[in-house]
Amino acid sequence: MTVPARAGDRNVALVDLLDRVLAGGVVVSGEITLAIADVDLVHISLRTLVTSISALQPHHE
């Protein structure tokens, strides 16, 4: 499966895209509000970090 890239209209394999995301990391965030009759009852904020373990470890030389 390939995903069209924005820069240069070239196709990028999904594996390559996943490798880039895991190497650098990405933060996904969102908010959910449950309301009845325009009264907010529950507000949930979600945030997650997606990365590889090796990207989080400090590099020792």
Tab-separated table of C-alpha atoms in Angstrom:
chain	number	residue	atom	x	y	z
A	1	MET	CA	0.000	0.000	0.000
A	2	THR	CA	1.335	3.436	-0.878
A	3	VAL	CA	0.317	6.858	0.368
A	4	PRO	CA	0.574	9.864	-1.956
A	5	ALA	CA	3.079	12.408	-0.668
A	6	ARG	CA	2.405	16.144	-0.783
A	7	ALA	CA	5.855	17.256	-1.900
A	8	GLY	CA	6.631	16.332	-5.491
A	9	ASP	CA	3.612	14.040	-6.085
A	10	ARG	CA	5.612	10.899	-5.388
A	11	ASN	CA	4.251	7.802	-3.671
A	12	VAL	CA	5.603	6.777	-0.287
A	13	ALA	CA	5.231	3.215	0.998
A	14	LEU	CA	3.257	2.939	4.214
A	15	VAL	CA	6.211	1.138	5.823
A	16	ASP	CA	8.515	4.073	5.006
A	17	LEU	CA	5.994	6.549	6.413
A	18	LEU	CA	5.639	4.522	9.612
A	19	ASP	CA	9.446	4.309	9.908
A	20	ARG	CA	9.739	8.110	9.674
A	21	VAL	CA	7.010	8.644	12.276
A	22	LEU	CA	8.538	6.178	14.730
A	23	ALA	CA	12.051	7.598	14.248
A	24	GLY	CA	11.005	11.162	15.040
A	25	GLY	CA	7.807	10.668	16.991
A	26	VAL	CA	4.423	12.281	16.698
A	27	VAL	CA	1.957	13.632	19.266
A	28	VAL	CA	-1.738	12.998	18.712
A	29	SER	CA	-4.167	15.065	20.753
A	30	GLY	CA	-7.889	15.603	20.868
A	31	GLU	CA	-10.772	16.750	23.000
A	32	ILE	CA	-14.199	15.254	23.603
A	33	THR	CA	-17.108	17.095	25.187
A	34	LEU	CA	-20.335	15.321	26.095
A	35	ALA	CA	-23.277	17.686	26.357
A	36	ILE	CA	-27.037	17.486	26.720
A	37	ALA	CA	-29.207	20.493	25.825
A	38	ASP	CA	-26.104	22.703	25.426
A	39	VAL	CA	-24.926	21.851	28.956
A	40	ASP	CA	-21.409	20.407	29.042
A	41	LEU	CA	-21.409	17.347	31.277
A	42	VAL	CA	-18.028	15.744	30.586
A	43	HIS	CA	-14.885	17.216	29.038
A	44	ILE	CA	-12.008	14.852	28.181
A	45	SER	CA	-8.599	15.905	26.844
A	46	LEU	CA	-6.526	13.178	25.223
A	47	ARG	CA	-2.860	13.277	24.278
A	48	THR	CA	-0.578	10.426	23.237
A	49	LEU	CA	2.998	10.142	22.034
A	50	VAL	CA	3.782	7.624	19.286
A	51	THR	CA	7.479	6.879	18.865
A	52	SER	CA	9.982	4.055	19.073
A	53	ILE	CA	11.856	3.184	22.261
A	54	SER	CA	15.228	3.845	20.615
A	55	ALA	CA	14.182	7.396	19.704
A	56	LEU	CA	13.499	8.149	23.383
A	57	GLN	CA	16.773	6.790	24.737
A	58	PRO	CA	19.700	9.208	24.981
A	59	HIS	CA	22.591	8.523	22.618
A	60	HIS	CA	25.776	7.602	24.495
A	61	GLU	CA	29.056	7.917	22.660
